[in-house]
CSV table of C-alpha atoms in Angstrom, one decimal:
chain,number,residue,atom,x,y,z
A,1,MET,CA,79.2,-127.2,-81.4
A,2,GLN,CA,80.6,-129.2,-78.5
A,3,ASN,CA,78.2,-131.1,-76.3
A,4,ILE,CA,78.7,-130.7,-72.6
A,5,ALA,CA,77.5,-132.0,-69.3
A,6,GLU,CA,78.6,-129.8,-66.4
A,7,PHE,CA,77.9,-129.3,-62.7
A,8,ARG,CA,78.4,-126.5,-60.2
A,9,ILE,CA,78.4,-127.0,-56.5
A,10,ILE,CA,78.8,-124.5,-53.7
A,11,GLY,CA,78.9,-126.4,-50.4
A,12,ARG,CA,80.8,-127.5,-47.3
A,13,VAL,CA,83.2,-130.4,-47.3
A,14,GLY,CA,82.2,-133.3,-45.1
A,15,LYS,CA,84.8,-136.0,-45.9
A,16,ILE,CA,88.1,-135.9,-47.7
A,17,GLU,CA,89.7,-139.1,-49.1
A,18,ILE,CA,93.1,-138.8,-50.8
A,19,LYS,CA,94.6,-141.7,-52.6
A,20,ASP,CA,97.7,-142.0,-54.8
A,21,LYS,CA,96.6,-140.1,-57.9
A,22,VAL,CA,93.0,-139.3,-57.1
A,23,ALA,CA,91.0,-137.6,-54.3
A,24,PHE,CA,87.4,-137.7,-53.4
A,25,LEU,CA,85.5,-134.9,-51.6
A,26,ASP,CA,82.0,-135.3,-50.1
A,27,ILE,CA,80.4,-131.9,-50.4
A,28,ALA,CA,77.0,-130.9,-48.9
A,29,ALA,CA,74.9,-128.3,-50.7
A,30,ASN,CA,72.1,-127.1,-48.5
A,31,TYR,CA,68.6,-126.4,-49.8
A,32,SER,CA,65.6,-125.2,-47.8
A,33,ARG,CA,62.3,-127.0,-47.7
A,34,LYS,CA,59.1,-126.2,-45.9
A,35,VAL,CA,58.0,-128.7,-43.3
A,36,GLY,CA,54.6,-127.7,-42.0
A,37,GLU,CA,55.0,-124.0,-41.2
A,38,GLU,CA,58.8,-124.0,-40.7
A,39,TRP,CA,61.7,-124.0,-43.1
A,40,GLU,CA,64.4,-126.6,-42.6
A,41,ASP,CA,67.8,-127.2,-44.2
A,42,ASP,CA,67.9,-130.2,-46.5
A,43,PRO,CA,71.5,-131.1,-47.3
A,44,HIS,CA,72.3,-132.9,-50.6
A,45,TRP,CA,75.6,-134.8,-50.5
A,46,ASN,CA,77.7,-135.0,-53.6
A,47,ARG,CA,80.9,-137.1,-54.1
A,48,VAL,CA,83.3,-135.2,-56.3
A,49,THR,CA,86.4,-136.8,-57.9
A,50,LEU,CA,89.7,-134.8,-58.3
A,51,PHE,CA,92.6,-135.6,-60.6
A,52,GLY,CA,96.0,-134.0,-61.3
A,53,LYS,CA,96.8,-130.7,-59.7
A,54,ASN,CA,93.4,-130.7,-58.0
A,55,THR,CA,94.4,-133.8,-56.1
A,56,GLU,CA,97.4,-131.9,-54.8
A,57,ARG,CA,95.1,-129.0,-53.8
A,58,ALA,CA,92.8,-131.4,-51.8
A,59,ASP,CA,95.6,-131.8,-49.2
A,60,ARG,CA,95.0,-128.1,-48.3
A,61,ILE,CA,91.2,-128.4,-48.0
A,62,GLY,CA,89.7,-129.0,-44.5
A,63,LYS,CA,86.5,-130.5,-43.3
A,64,GLY,CA,83.8,-127.7,-43.1
A,65,ASP,CA,85.5,-125.5,-45.7
A,66,LEU,CA,83.1,-123.8,-48.1
A,67,LEU,CA,84.0,-124.6,-51.7
A,68,HIS,CA,82.9,-123.6,-55.2
A,69,VAL,CA,83.5,-126.6,-57.5
A,70,THR,CA,82.7,-126.8,-61.2
A,71,GLY,CA,83.4,-129.7,-63.6
A,72,ARG,CA,82.1,-132.3,-65.9
A,73,VAL,CA,79.6,-135.1,-65.5
A,74,ARG,CA,80.5,-138.6,-66.6
A,75,GLN,CA,78.1,-141.6,-66.6
A,76,SER,CA,79.3,-145.2,-66.7
A,77,SER,CA,77.6,-148.5,-66.4
A,78,TYR,CA,78.5,-152.2,-65.9
A,79,GLN,CA,76.6,-155.4,-65.9
A,80,ARG,CA,76.5,-157.6,-62.8
A,81,GLU,CA,76.8,-161.4,-63.0
A,82,ASP,CA,73.1,-161.7,-62.4
A,83,GLY,CA,72.5,-159.6,-65.6
A,84,GLU,CA,71.4,-156.4,-63.8
A,85,ARG,CA,72.8,-153.2,-65.4
A,86,VAL,CA,74.2,-150.8,-62.8
A,87,PHE,CA,74.6,-147.1,-63.7
A,88,HIS,CA,76.9,-144.6,-61.9
A,89,VAL,CA,77.5,-140.9,-62.3
A,90,ASP,CA,80.9,-139.3,-61.6
A,91,LEU,CA,81.4,-135.6,-60.9
A,92,ILE,CA,84.9,-134.8,-62.1
A,93,ALA,CA,86.2,-131.5,-60.7
A,94,GLU,CA,87.9,-129.2,-63.2
A,95,ARG,CA,88.0,-126.0,-61.1
A,96,LEU,CA,87.7,-125.5,-57.4
A,97,ALA,CA,88.0,-122.5,-55.1
A,98,THR,CA,87.9,-122.2,-51.3
A,99,LEU,CA,85.4,-119.5,-50.5
A,100,LEU,CA,85.7,-119.8,-46.7
A,101,ARG,CA,88.0,-121.8,-44.4
A,102,SER,CA,86.5,-123.6,-41.5
A,103,GLU,CA,87.9,-123.3,-38.1
A,104,HIS,CA,88.5,-127.0,-38.3
A,105,ALA,CA,91.0,-126.5,-41.2
A,106,ARG,CA,94.0,-128.9,-41.2
A,107,ALA,CA,97.1,-127.9,-39.2
A,108,GLY,CA,99.6,-126.0,-41.2
A,109,ASP,CA,97.1,-124.1,-43.3
C-alpha cells in the first residue's frame, strides 16, 4: 500500500507569482466562525506551488478566480546557523480547475 499525504482546497486566488519553471498561487479558503452572536468569514491563506503544465496554466488564472486544487503535501526542514531547526510545508498542485472566473480576470481570457 502506498502512503500518501494529500490536500484539497476550494478557494479564491489572491496573488499569482510566475517564475521561470514554477508558479505560486496564494489561495484563500473561507471558513465561518461565530463571534458573539454573529457569524464571520475567517479566510485561511494557502500558498500552492505549481510545476510543469500547471505552471503554464497559471498564466490563464486571474486574481479572484475560484479554484479547486488537489495535490500532495511535502515537508522539508533545514538547520539555521544558530542550530535552530526550521520546518516548512509545501503544497504541490497536481490537479487544478477553475470553477468560476472573476470579473478581474486577466486581459485576453
